[in-house]
Amino acid sequence: MSLHPAMASSSTATGNEKEVVRDYFNGTGFERWRRIYSDNQAVNRVQEHIRRGHNKTVTAVLNWLQEDGDVKTRNFCDAGCGVGSLTLPLAAMGAQGITASDLSEAMLAEAQQRAVAAGVTAEQVRFHVADLEALGGEFHTVVCLDVFIHYPQKAAEAMVRHLAGLSRDRLIVSFAPYSLPLVLLKAVGSIFPGASKATRAYALKESGIVAAAAAAGFQPTGRQLFCSAPFYFSRLLEFRRRG
């Protein structure tokens, strides 16, 4: 996940962290991240790096799904869909059963507007506001990209188990991997306070994520990606349910 300095320090807000994240993406963070997750040229160098890194992660997932050749016959859950960076190209590939959810009403409304502009039908995608903990249903494939940045290790592992419980076959997740460079980057971000510091960012140990998936009956497929760019560090893993 991206680690812009604005997102790389401890929360300065009070109350539940989930509420802090919701308020951020419905408020001051919405316009910033809507611009990053678009073709808008009015971005600074850091935001451009974040955009490129996120796009590389999304493209890898789309390539994996396309390689399997079953997009049109499977249903999908895009957990934490943001403005639709994965959902919309997946629909363009012919997927007919996508459930796309996000904690932020503003981000989800933007995703719906982009879907209409792209000609995506309501039969292809069902949008709804929900946090990850509230997600239910059963899907062939569950994807959660660049969301675990808001979860500490134990909570992220619990969320992996929860999302795996929604999947009949495949789980794809990305997270900021724990590493010394990332720890140093977070430290730099904490030195420079600013009004945009609204959420806490977490780097996660891959061993814990893999163990959580294993506890839910999933194993890595070998498909993986490490995407490193200034202010964007992401580890992408695909899991399949053990037969």
JSON list of C-alpha atoms in Angstrom, two decimals:
[
{"chain": "A", "resi": 1, "resn": "MET", "atom": "CA", "xyz": [0.00, 0.00, 0.00]},
{"chain": "A", "resi": 2, "resn": "SER", "atom": "CA", "xyz": [1.01, 3.57, -0.48]},
{"chain": "A", "resi": 3, "resn": "LEU", "atom": "CA", "xyz": [2.75, 5.38, 2.32]},
{"chain": "A", "resi": 4, "resn": "HIS", "atom": "CA", "xyz": [2.49, 9.06, 1.54]},
{"chain": "A", "resi": 5, "resn": "PRO", "atom": "CA", "xyz": [3.82, 11.00, 4.57]},
{"chain": "A", "resi": 6, "resn": "ALA", "atom": "CA", "xyz": [0.28, 12.22, 5.07]},
{"chain": "A", "resi": 7, "resn": "MET", "atom": "CA", "xyz": [-0.67, 8.63, 5.81]},
{"chain": "A", "resi": 8, "resn": "ALA", "atom": "CA", "xyz": [2.45, 7.41, 7.53]},
{"chain": "A", "resi": 9, "resn": "SER", "atom": "CA", "xyz": [2.18, 8.49, 11.14]},
{"chain": "A", "resi": 10, "resn": "SER", "atom": "CA", "xyz": [0.03, 7.73, 14.13]},
{"chain": "A", "resi": 11, "resn": "SER", "atom": "CA", "xyz": [-3.50, 9.03, 14.07]},
{"chain": "A", "resi": 12, "resn": "THR", "atom": "CA", "xyz": [-3.99, 12.47, 15.48]},
{"chain": "A", "resi": 13, "resn": "ALA", "atom": "CA", "xyz": [-7.72, 11.99, 15.74]},
{"chain": "A", "resi": 14, "resn": "THR", "atom": "CA", "xyz": [-9.53, 10.48, 18.68]},
{"chain": "A", "resi": 15, "resn": "GLY", "atom": "CA", "xyz": [-11.96, 7.60, 18.76]},
{"chain": "A", "resi": 16, "resn": "ASN", "atom": "CA", "xyz": [-12.20, 4.34, 16.94]},
{"chain": "A", "resi": 17, "resn": "GLU", "atom": "CA", "xyz": [-9.64, 3.91, 14.15]},
{"chain": "A", "resi": 18, "resn": "LYS", "atom": "CA", "xyz": [-12.30, 2.64, 11.77]},
{"chain": "A", "resi": 19, "resn": "GLU", "atom": "CA", "xyz": [-14.23, 5.86, 12.24]},
{"chain": "A", "resi": 20, "resn": "VAL", "atom": "CA", "xyz": [-11.06, 7.85, 11.65]},
{"chain": "A", "resi": 21, "resn": "VAL", "atom": "CA", "xyz": [-10.46, 6.03, 8.36]},
{"chain": "A", "resi": 22, "resn": "ARG", "atom": "CA", "xyz": [-14.11, 6.46, 7.30]},
{"chain": "A", "resi": 23, "resn": "ASP", "atom": "CA", "xyz": [-14.07, 10.18, 8.10]},
{"chain": "A", "resi": 24, "resn": "TYR", "atom": "CA", "xyz": [-10.76, 10.65, 6.28]},
{"chain": "A", "resi": 25, "resn": "PHE", "atom": "CA", "xyz": [-11.92, 9.02, 3.05]},
{"chain": "A", "resi": 26, "resn": "ASN", "atom": "CA", "xyz": [-15.27, 10.77, 3.19]},
{"chain": "A", "resi": 27, "resn": "GLY", "atom": "CA", "xyz": [-13.58, 14.11, 3.90]},
{"chain": "A", "resi": 28, "resn": "THR", "atom": "CA", "xyz": [-10.13, 15.53, 3.36]},
{"chain": "A", "resi": 29, "resn": "GLY", "atom": "CA", "xyz": [-8.70, 12.34, 1.88]},
{"chain": "A", "resi": 30, "resn": "PHE", "atom": "CA", "xyz": [-11.42, 11.78, -0.70]},
{"chain": "A", "resi": 31, "resn": "GLU", "atom": "CA", "xyz": [-10.40, 14.36, -3.28]},
{"chain": "A", "resi": 32, "resn": "ARG", "atom": "CA", "xyz": [-6.71, 13.49, -2.87]},
{"chain": "A", "resi": 33, "resn": "TRP", "atom": "CA", "xyz": [-7.18, 9.77, -3.47]},
{"chain": "A", "resi": 34, "resn": "ARG", "atom": "CA", "xyz": [-9.82, 10.23, -6.17]},
{"chain": "A", "resi": 35, "resn": "ARG", "atom": "CA", "xyz": [-7.25, 12.30, -8.07]},
{"chain": "A", "resi": 36, "resn": "ILE", "atom": "CA", "xyz": [-4.49, 9.75, -7.51]},
{"chain": "A", "resi": 37, "resn": "TYR", "atom": "CA", "xyz": [-6.70, 6.88, -8.71]},
{"chain": "A", "resi": 38, "resn": "SER", "atom": "CA", "xyz": [-7.48, 8.59, -12.02]},
{"chain": "A", "resi": 39, "resn": "ASP", "atom": "CA", "xyz": [-5.76, 9.95, -15.11]},
{"chain": "A", "resi": 40, "resn": "ASN", "atom": "CA", "xyz": [-5.75, 13.47, -13.70]},
{"chain": "A", "resi": 41, "resn": "GLN", "atom": "CA", "xyz": [-2.40, 15.13, -14.38]},
{"chain": "A", "resi": 42, "resn": "ALA", "atom": "CA", "xyz": [-2.71, 17.47, -11.39]},
{"chain": "A", "resi": 43, "resn": "VAL", "atom": "CA", "xyz": [-0.68, 15.25, -9.08]},
{"chain": "A", "resi": 44, "resn": "ASN", "atom": "CA", "xyz": [2.70, 15.76, -7.51]},
{"chain": "A", "resi": 45, "resn": "ARG", "atom": "CA", "xyz": [5.65, 13.40, -7.89]},
{"chain": "A", "resi": 46, "resn": "VAL", "atom": "CA", "xyz": [4.83, 11.41, -4.76]},
{"chain": "A", "resi": 47, "resn": "GLN", "atom": "CA", "xyz": [1.22, 10.93, -5.83]},
{"chain": "A", "resi": 48, "resn": "GLU", "atom": "CA", "xyz": [2.36, 9.88, -9.30]},
{"chain": "A", "resi": 49, "resn": "HIS", "atom": "CA", "xyz": [4.57, 7.17, -7.75]},
{"chain": "A", "resi": 50, "resn": "ILE", "atom": "CA", "xyz": [1.63, 5.97, -5.67]},
{"chain": "A", "resi": 51, "resn": "ARG", "atom": "CA", "xyz": [-0.57, 5.87, -8.78]},
{"chain": "A", "resi": 52, "resn": "ARG", "atom": "CA", "xyz": [1.99, 3.85, -10.73]},
{"chain": "A", "resi": 53, "resn": "GLY", "atom": "CA", "xyz": [2.49, 1.39, -7.90]},
{"chain": "A", "resi": 54, "resn": "HIS", "atom": "CA", "xyz": [-1.23, 0.87, -7.36]},
{"chain": "A", "resi": 55, "resn": "ASN", "atom": "CA", "xyz": [-1.82, 0.44, -11.08]},
{"chain": "A", "resi": 56, "resn": "LYS", "atom": "CA", "xyz": [0.93, -2.18, -11.25]},
{"chain": "A", "resi": 57, "resn": "THR", "atom": "CA", "xyz": [-0.71, -4.13, -8.43]},
{"chain": "A", "resi": 58, "resn": "VAL", "atom": "CA", "xyz": [-4.16, -3.96, -10.05]},
{"chain": "A", "resi": 59, "resn": "THR", "atom": "CA", "xyz": [-2.76, -4.93, -13.45]},
{"chain": "A", "resi": 60, "resn": "ALA", "atom": "CA", "xyz": [-1.07, -8.00, -11.98]},
{"chain": "A", "resi": 61, "resn": "VAL", "atom": "CA", "xyz": [-4.37, -9.20, -10.51]},
{"chain": "A", "resi": 62, "resn": "LEU", "atom": "CA", "xyz": [-6.23, -8.62, -13.77]},
{"chain": "A", "resi": 63, "resn": "ASN", "atom": "CA", "xyz": [-3.54, -10.55, -15.66]},
{"chain": "A", "resi": 64, "resn": "TRP", "atom": "CA", "xyz": [-3.82, -13.48, -13.26]},
{"chain": "A", "resi": 65, "resn": "LEU", "atom": "CA", "xyz": [-7.59, -13.59, -13.63]},
{"chain": "A", "resi": 66, "resn": "GLN", "atom": "CA", "xyz": [-7.38, -13.32, -17.39]},
{"chain": "A", "resi": 67, "resn": "GLU", "atom": "CA", "xyz": [-4.81, -16.12, -17.57]},
{"chain": "A", "resi": 68, "resn": "ASP", "atom": "CA", "xyz": [-7.24, -18.46, -15.84]},
{"chain": "A", "resi": 69, "resn": "GLY", "atom": "CA", "xyz": [-9.82, -17.84, -18.55]},
{"chain": "A", "resi": 70, "resn": "ASP", "atom": "CA", "xyz": [-12.85, -18.06, -16.29]},
{"chain": "A", "resi": 71, "resn": "VAL", "atom": "CA", "xyz": [-13.72, -14.43, -15.60]},
{"chain": "A", "resi": 72, "resn": "LYS", "atom": "CA", "xyz": [-17.11, -14.62, -17.31]},
{"chain": "A", "resi": 73, "resn": "THR", "atom": "CA", "xyz": [-18.22, -17.66, -15.32]},
{"chain": "A", "resi": 74, "resn": "ARG", "atom": "CA", "xyz": [-17.10, -16.67, -11.81]},
{"chain": "A", "resi": 75, "resn": "ASN", "atom": "CA", "xyz": [-18.38, -14.24, -9.23]},
{"chain": "A", "resi": 76, "resn": "PHE", "atom": "CA", "xyz": [-16.08, -11.83, -7.41]},
{"chain": "A", "resi": 77, "resn": "CYS", "atom": "CA", "xyz": [-15.89, -9.75, -4.27]},
{"chain": "A", "resi": 78, "resn": "ASP", "atom": "CA", "xyz": [-13.81, -6.58, -4.47]},
{"chain": "A", "resi": 79, "resn": "ALA", "atom": "CA", "xyz": [-13.43, -5.84, -0.77]},
{"chain": "A", "resi": 80, "resn": "GLY", "atom": "CA", "xyz": [-12.45, -2.22, -0.25]},
{"chain": "A", "resi": 81, "resn": "CYS", "atom": "CA", "xyz": [-13.02, -1.27, -3.88]},
{"chain": "A", "resi": 82, "resn": "GLY", "atom": "CA", "xyz": [-12.21, 2.43, -3.55]},
{"chain": "A", "resi": 83, "resn": "VAL", "atom": "CA", "xyz": [-13.11, 4.24, -6.76]},
{"chain": "A", "resi": 84, "resn": "GLY", "atom": "CA", "xyz": [-13.31, 0.99, -8.74]},
{"chain": "A", "resi": 85, "resn": "SER", "atom": "CA", "xyz": [-9.72, 0.58, -9.92]},
{"chain": "A", "resi": 86, "resn": "LEU", "atom": "CA", "xyz": [-10.14, -3.21, -10.05]},
{"chain": "A", "resi": 87, "resn": "THR", "atom": "CA", "xyz": [-13.91, -3.55, -10.36]},
{"chain": "A", "resi": 88, "resn": "LEU", "atom": "CA", "xyz": [-14.32, -1.53, -13.56]},
{"chain": "A", "resi": 89, "resn": "PRO", "atom": "CA", "xyz": [-11.63, -3.22, -15.70]},
{"chain": "A", "resi": 90, "resn": "LEU", "atom": "CA", "xyz": [-12.80, -6.57, -14.36]},
{"chain": "A", "resi": 91, "resn": "ALA", "atom": "CA", "xyz": [-16.31, -5.76, -15.57]},
{"chain": "A", "resi": 92, "resn": "ALA", "atom": "CA", "xyz": [-14.83, -4.70, -18.91]},
{"chain": "A", "resi": 93, "resn": "MET", "atom": "CA", "xyz": [-13.28, -8.17, -19.16]},
{"chain": "A", "resi": 94, "resn": "GLY", "atom": "CA", "xyz": [-16.78, -9.63, -19.06]},
{"chain": "A", "resi": 95, "resn": "ALA", "atom": "CA", "xyz": [-17.31, -10.47, -15.39]},
{"chain": "A", "resi": 96, "resn": "GLN", "atom": "CA", "xyz": [-21.03, -10.53, -14.63]},
{"chain": "A", "resi": 97, "resn": "GLY", "atom": "CA", "xyz": [-21.14, -11.06, -10.88]},
{"chain": "A", "resi": 98, "resn": "ILE", "atom": "CA", "xyz": [-19.04, -8.53, -8.95]},
{"chain": "A", "resi": 99, "resn": "THR", "atom": "CA", "xyz": [-19.83, -7.31, -5.46]},
{"chain": "A", "resi": 100, "resn": "ALA", "atom": "CA", "xyz": [-17.87, -4.12, -4.77]},
{"chain": "A", "resi": 101, "resn": "SER", "atom": "CA", "xyz": [-17.85, -2.59, -1.30]},
{"chain": "A", "resi": 102, "resn": "ASP", "atom": "CA", "xyz": [-16.08, 0.20, 0.51]},
{"chain": "A", "resi": 103, "resn": "LEU", "atom": "CA", "xyz": [-16.17, 1.80, 3.93]},
{"chain": "A", "resi": 104, "resn": "SER", "atom": "CA", "xyz": [-16.36, 5.28, 2.40]},
{"chain": "A", "resi": 105, "resn": "GLU", "atom": "CA", "xyz": [-19.64, 6.46, 0.96]},
{"chain": "A", "resi": 106, "resn": "ALA", "atom": "CA", "xyz": [-17.79, 9.12, -1.05]},
{"chain": "A", "resi": 107, "resn": "MET", "atom": "CA", "xyz": [-15.36, 6.65, -2.63]},
{"chain": "A", "resi": 108, "resn": "LEU", "atom": "CA", "xyz": [-18.19, 4.25, -3.46]},
{"chain": "A", "resi": 109, "resn": "ALA", "atom": "CA", "xyz": [-20.27, 7.02, -5.04]},
{"chain": "A", "resi": 110, "resn": "GLU", "atom": "CA", "xyz": [-17.28, 7.91, -7.21]},
{"chain": "A", "resi": 111, "resn": "ALA", "atom": "CA", "xyz": [-16.92, 4.24, -8.22]},
{"chain": "A", "resi": 112, "resn": "GLN", "atom": "CA", "xyz": [-20.61, 4.16, -9.19]},
{"chain": "A", "resi": 113, "resn": "GLN", "atom": "CA", "xyz": [-20.25, 7.31, -11.29]},
{"chain": "A", "resi": 114, "resn": "ARG", "atom": "CA", "xyz": [-17.24, 5.86, -13.08]},
{"chain": "A", "resi": 115, "resn": "ALA", "atom": "CA", "xyz": [-19.15, 2.63, -13.67]},
{"chain": "A", "resi": 116, "resn": "VAL", "atom": "CA", "xyz": [-22.02, 4.49, -15.32]},
{"chain": "A", "resi": 117, "resn": "ALA", "atom": "CA", "xyz": [-19.57, 6.45, -17.48]},
{"chain": "A", "resi": 118, "resn": "ALA", "atom": "CA", "xyz": [-17.89, 3.19, -18.52]},
{"chain": "A", "resi": 119, "resn": "GLY", "atom": "CA", "xyz": [-21.18, 1.53, -19.44]},
{"chain": "A", "resi": 120, "resn": "VAL", "atom": "CA", "xyz": [-21.00, -1.02, -16.63]},
{"chain": "A", "resi": 121, "resn": "THR", "atom": "CA", "xyz": [-24.45, -2.38, -15.84]},
{"chain": "A", "resi": 122, "resn": "ALA", "atom": "CA", "xyz": [-26.08, -3.01, -12.48]},
{"chain": "A", "resi": 123, "resn": "GLU", "atom": "CA", "xyz": [-26.27, -6.68, -13.45]},
{"chain": "A", "resi": 124, "resn": "GLN", "atom": "CA", "xyz": [-22.48, -6.78, -13.62]},
{"chain": "A", "resi": 125, "resn": "VAL", "atom": "CA", "xyz": [-21.65, -4.94, -10.40]},
{"chain": "A", "resi": 126, "resn": "ARG", "atom": "CA", "xyz": [-23.46, -4.53, -7.12]},
{"chain": "A", "resi": 127, "resn": "PHE", "atom": "CA", "xyz": [-22.06, -1.64, -5.10]},
{"chain": "A", "resi": 128, "resn": "HIS", "atom": "CA", "xyz": [-22.68, -1.27, -1.39]},
{"chain": "A", "resi": 129, "resn": "VAL", "atom": "CA", "xyz": [-21.20, 0.59, 1.56]},
{"chain": "A", "resi": 130, "resn": "ALA", "atom": "CA", "xyz": [-19.69, -1.79, 4.10]},
{"chain": "A", "resi": 131, "resn": "ASP", "atom": "CA", "xyz": [-16.53, -2.27, 6.10]},
{"chain": "A", "resi": 132, "resn": "LEU", "atom": "CA", "xyz": [-14.62, -5.51, 5.71]},
{"chain": "A", "resi": 133, "resn": "GLU", "atom": "CA", "xyz": [-15.92, -6.92, 8.98]},
{"chain": "A", "resi": 134, "resn": "ALA", "atom": "CA", "xyz": [-19.52, -6.60, 7.75]},
{"chain": "A", "resi": 135, "resn": "LEU", "atom": "CA", "xyz": [-19.00, -8.42, 4.46]},
{"chain": "A", "resi": 136, "resn": "GLY", "atom": "CA", "xyz": [-20.95, -11.62, 3.94]},
{"chain": "A", "resi": 137, "resn": "GLY", "atom": "CA", "xyz": [-21.88, -13.93, 1.11]},
{"chain": "A", "resi": 138, "resn": "GLU", "atom": "CA", "xyz": [-20.10, -16.55, -0.94]},
{"chain": "A", "resi": 139, "resn": "PHE", "atom": "CA", "xyz": [-17.83, -15.85, -3.90]},
{"chain": "A", "resi": 140, "resn": "HIS", "atom": "CA", "xyz": [-15.50, -17.79, -6.13]},
{"chain": "A", "resi": 141, "resn": "THR", "atom": "CA", "xyz": [-12.81, -15.13, -5.75]},
{"chain": "A", "resi": 142, "resn": "VAL", "atom": "CA", "xyz": [-12.30, -12.52, -3.05]},
{"chain": "A", "resi": 143, "resn": "VAL", "atom": "CA", "xyz": [-9.83, -9.70, -3.70]},
{"chain": "A", "resi": 144, "resn": "CYS", "atom": "CA", "xyz": [-8.67, -7.12, -1.16]},
{"chain": "A", "resi": 145, "resn": "LEU", "atom": "CA", "xyz": [-6.09, -4.64, -2.45]},
{"chain": "A", "resi": 146, "resn": "ASP", "atom": "CA", "xyz": [-4.29, -1.88, -0.57]},
{"chain": "A", "resi": 147, "resn": "VAL", "atom": "CA", "xyz": [-6.67, -1.99, 2.40]},
{"chain": "A", "resi": 148, "resn": "PHE", "atom": "CA", "xyz": [-4.69, -3.85, 5.06]},
{"chain": "A", "resi": 149, "resn": "ILE", "atom": "CA", "xyz": [-2.57, -0.73, 5.53]},
{"chain": "A", "resi": 150, "resn": "HIS", "atom": "CA", "xyz": [-5.25, 0.25, 8.06]},
{"chain": "A", "resi": 151, "resn": "TYR", "atom": "CA", "xyz": [-5.01, -3.01, 10.06]},
{"chain": "A", "resi": 152, "resn": "PRO", "atom": "CA", "xyz": [-2.40, -3.97, 12.65]},
{"chain": "A", "resi": 153, "resn": "GLN", "atom": "CA", "xyz": [-0.94, -7.47, 12.39]},
{"chain": "A", "resi": 154, "resn": "LYS", "atom": "CA", "xyz": [-3.42, -9.46, 14.49]},
{"chain": "A", "resi": 155, "resn": "ALA", "atom": "CA", "xyz": [-6.42, -7.65, 13.05]},
{"chain": "A", "resi": 156, "resn": "ALA", "atom": "CA", "xyz": [-5.13, -8.17, 9.51]},
{"chain": "A", "resi": 157, "resn": "GLU", "atom": "CA", "xyz": [-4.67, -11.88, 10.16]},
{"chain": "A", "resi": 158, "resn": "ALA", "atom": "CA", "xyz": [-8.22, -12.09, 11.49]},
{"chain": "A", "resi": 159, "resn": "MET", "atom": "CA", "xyz": [-9.43, -10.29, 8.39]},
{"chain": "A", "resi": 160, "resn": "VAL", "atom": "CA", "xyz": [-7.60, -12.75, 6.13]},
{"chain": "A", "resi": 161, "resn": "ARG", "atom": "CA", "xyz": [-9.46, -15.57, 7.86]},
{"chain": "A", "resi": 162, "resn": "HIS", "atom": "CA", "xyz": [-12.76, -13.71, 7.51]},
{"chain": "A", "resi": 163, "resn": "LEU", "atom": "CA", "xyz": [-12.30, -12.99, 3.81]},
{"chain": "A", "resi": 164, "resn": "ALA", "atom": "CA", "xyz": [-11.16, -16.56, 3.19]},
{"chain": "A", "resi": 165, "resn": "GLY", "atom": "CA", "xyz": [-14.43, -17.69, 4.74]},
{"chain": "A", "resi": 166, "resn": "LEU", "atom": "CA", "xyz": [-16.28, -15.84, 1.97]},
{"chain": "A", "resi": 167, "resn": "SER", "atom": "CA", "xyz": [-14.31, -17.53, -0.82]},
{"chain": "A", "resi": 168, "resn": "ARG", "atom": "CA", "xyz": [-15.04, -20.89, -2.35]},
{"chain": "A", "resi": 169, "resn": "ASP", "atom": "CA", "xyz": [-11.75, -21.06, -4.20]},
{"chain": "A", "resi": 170, "resn": "ARG", "atom": "CA", "xyz": [-9.44, -18.04, -4.44]},
{"chain": "A", "resi": 171, "resn": "LEU", "atom": "CA", "xyz": [-8.23, -15.20, -2.22]},
{"chain": "A", "resi": 172, "resn": "ILE", "atom": "CA", "xyz": [-5.97, -12.38, -3.42]},
{"chain": "A", "resi": 173, "resn": "VAL", "atom": "CA", "xyz": [-4.62, -9.79, -1.00]},
{"chain": "A", "resi": 174, "resn": "SER", "atom": "CA", "xyz": [-2.02, -7.06, -0.95]},
{"chain": "A", "resi": 175, "resn": "PHE", "atom": "CA", "xyz": [-0.38, -5.42, 2.04]},
{"chain": "A", "resi": 176, "resn": "ALA", "atom": "CA", "xyz": [2.59, -3.27, 2.96]},
{"chain": "A", "resi": 177, "resn": "PRO", "atom": "CA", "xyz": [5.30, -5.79, 3.93]},
{"chain": "A", "resi": 178, "resn": "TYR", "atom": "CA", "xyz": [7.27, -5.22, 7.10]},
{"chain": "A", "resi": 179, "resn": "SER", "atom": "CA", "xyz": [10.80, -4.14, 6.21]},
{"chain": "A", "resi": 180, "resn": "LEU", "atom": "CA", "xyz": [13.47, -1.77, 7.45]},
{"chain": "A", "resi": 181, "resn": "PRO", "atom": "CA", "xyz": [13.04, 0.72, 4.56]},
{"chain": "A", "resi": 182, "resn": "LEU", "atom": "CA", "xyz": [9.31, 0.91, 5.27]},
{"chain": "A", "resi": 183, "resn": "VAL", "atom": "CA", "xyz": [9.90, 1.43, 8.97]},
{"chain": "A", "resi": 184, "resn": "LEU", "atom": "CA", "xyz": [12.32, 4.25, 8.14]},
{"chain": "A", "resi": 185, "resn": "LEU", "atom": "CA", "xyz": [9.84, 5.82, 5.74]},
{"chain": "A", "resi": 186, "resn": "LYS", "atom": "CA", "xyz": [7.17, 5.79, 8.42]},
{"chain": "A", "resi": 187, "resn": "ALA", "atom": "CA", "xyz": [9.63, 7.42, 10.81]},
{"chain": "A", "resi": 188, "resn": "VAL", "atom": "CA", "xyz": [10.32, 10.18, 8.32]},
{"chain": "A", "resi": 189, "resn": "GLY", "atom": "CA", "xyz": [6.61, 10.76, 7.90]},
{"chain": "A", "resi": 190, "resn": "SER", "atom": "CA", "xyz": [6.14, 11.09, 11.64]},
{"chain": "A", "resi": 191, "resn": "ILE", "atom": "CA", "xyz": [8.77, 13.84, 11.85]},
{"chain": "A", "resi": 192, "resn": "PHE", "atom": "CA", "xyz": [6.78, 16.20, 9.66]},
{"chain": "A", "resi": 193, "resn": "PRO", "atom": "CA", "xyz": [3.35, 16.77, 11.19]},
{"chain": "A", "resi": 194, "resn": "GLY", "atom": "CA", "xyz": [0.58, 18.18, 9.08]},
{"chain": "A", "resi": 195, "resn": "ALA", "atom": "CA", "xyz": [-3.15, 18.64, 8.94]},
{"chain": "A", "resi": 196, "resn": "SER", "atom": "CA", "xyz": [-3.54, 15.76, 6.48]},
{"chain": "A", "resi": 197, "resn": "LYS", "atom": "CA", "xyz": [-2.17, 13.15, 8.89]},
{"chain": "A", "resi": 198, "resn": "ALA", "atom": "CA", "xyz": [-5.38, 11.31, 9.51]},
{"chain": "A", "resi": 199, "resn": "THR", "atom": "CA", "xyz": [-4.80, 7.56, 9.62]},
{"chain": "A", "resi": 200, "resn": "ARG", "atom": "CA", "xyz": [-2.33, 5.09, 11.05]},
{"chain": "A", "resi": 201, "resn": "ALA", "atom": "CA", "xyz": [-0.39, 2.97, 8.55]},
{"chain": "A", "resi": 202, "resn": "TYR", "atom": "CA", "xyz": [0.65, -0.60, 9.33]},
{"chain": "A", "resi": 203, "resn": "ALA", "atom": "CA", "xyz": [3.32, -2.80, 7.75]},
{"chain": "A", "resi": 204, "resn": "LEU", "atom": "CA", "xyz": [2.62, -6.51, 8.10]},
{"chain": "A", "resi": 205, "resn": "LYS", "atom": "CA", "xyz": [4.69, -9.65, 8.41]},
{"chain": "A", "resi": 206, "resn": "GLU", "atom": "CA", "xyz": [4.05, -11.96, 5.47]},
{"chain": "A", "resi": 207, "resn": "SER", "atom": "CA", "xyz": [4.48, -15.08, 7.60]},
{"chain": "A", "resi": 208, "resn": "GLY", "atom": "CA", "xyz": [1.44, -14.07, 9.66]},
{"chain": "A", "resi": 209, "resn": "ILE", "atom": "CA", "xyz": [-0.68, -13.44, 6.58]},
{"chain": "A", "resi": 210, "resn": "VAL", "atom": "CA", "xyz": [0.25, -16.82, 5.08]},
{"chain": "A", "resi": 211, "resn": "ALA", "atom": "CA", "xyz": [-0.39, -18.59, 8.38]},
{"chain": "A", "resi": 212, "resn": "ALA", "atom": "CA", "xyz": [-3.82, -16.97, 8.68]},
{"chain": "A", "resi": 213, "resn": "ALA", "atom": "CA", "xyz": [-4.74, -18.10, 5.17]},
{"chain": "A", "resi": 214, "resn": "ALA", "atom": "CA", "xyz": [-3.52, -21.61, 5.98]},
{"chain": "A", "resi": 215, "resn": "ALA", "atom": "CA", "xyz": [-5.68, -21.70, 9.09]},
{"chain": "A", "resi": 216, "resn": "ALA", "atom": "CA", "xyz": [-8.67, -20.97, 6.84]},
{"chain": "A", "resi": 217, "resn": "GLY", "atom": "CA", "xyz": [-7.75, -23.78, 4.44]},
{"chain": "A", "resi": 218, "resn": "PHE", "atom": "CA", "xyz": [-5.89, -21.76, 1.79]},
{"chain": "A", "resi": 219, "resn": "GLN", "atom": "CA", "xyz": [-2.37, -22.09, 0.44]},
{"chain": "A", "resi": 220, "resn": "PRO", "atom": "CA", "xyz": [-0.21, -19.81, -1.74]},
{"chain": "A", "resi": 221, "resn": "THR", "atom": "CA", "xyz": [-0.30, -20.59, -5.45]},
{"chain": "A", "resi": 222, "resn": "GLY", "atom": "CA", "xyz": [3.11, -19.15, -6.20]},
{"chain": "A", "resi": 223, "resn": "ARG", "atom": "CA", "xyz": [1.67, -16.11, -7.92]},
{"chain": "A", "resi": 224, "resn": "GLN", "atom": "CA", "xyz": [3.11, -13.12, -6.15]},
{"chain": "A", "resi": 225, "resn": "LEU", "atom": "CA", "xyz": [4.39, -9.63, -6.73]},
{"chain": "A", "resi": 226, "resn": "PHE", "atom": "CA", "xyz": [6.49, -7.19, -4.77]},
{"chain": "A", "resi": 227, "resn": "CYS", "atom": "CA", "xyz": [5.97, -3.67, -6.00]},
{"chain": "A", "resi": 228, "resn": "SER", "atom": "CA", "xyz": [8.40, -1.08, -4.69]},
{"chain": "A", "resi": 229, "resn": "ALA", "atom": "CA", "xyz": [8.35, 2.57, -5.67]},
{"chain": "A", "resi": 230, "resn": "PRO", "atom": "CA", "xyz": [9.02, 5.70, -3.67]},
{"chain": "A", "resi": 231, "resn": "PHE", "atom": "CA", "xyz": [6.14, 5.94, -1.20]},
{"chain": "A", "resi": 232, "resn": "TYR", "atom": "CA", "xyz": [4.52, 2.71, -2.41]},
{"chain": "A", "resi": 233, "resn": "PHE", "atom": "CA", "xyz": [5.41, -0.72, -1.08]},
{"chain": "A", "resi": 234, "resn": "SER", "atom": "CA", "xyz": [3.08, -3.63, -1.75]},
{"chain": "A", "resi": 235, "resn": "ARG", "atom": "CA", "xyz": [3.24, -7.39, -1.45]},
{"chain": "A", "resi": 236, "resn": "LEU", "atom": "CA", "xyz": [0.61, -9.18, -3.54]},
{"chain": "A", "resi": 237, "resn": "LEU", "atom": "CA", "xyz": [-0.25, -12.84, -2.91]},
{"chain": "A", "resi": 238, "resn": "GLU", "atom": "CA", "xyz": [-2.73, -15.29, -4.41]},
{"chain": "A", "resi": 239, "resn": "PHE", "atom": "CA", "xyz": [-4.13, -18.19, -2.37]},
{"chain": "A", "resi": 240, "resn": "ARG", "atom": "CA", "xyz": [-6.31, -21.13, -3.41]},
{"chain": "A", "resi": 241, "resn": "ARG", "atom": "CA", "xyz": [-8.42, -23.35, -1.23]},
{"chain": "A", "resi": 242, "resn": "ARG", "atom": "CA", "xyz": [-6.83, -26.70, -0.54]},
{"chain": "A", "resi": 243, "resn": "GLY", "atom": "CA", "xyz": [-8.64, -29.54, -2.27]}
]
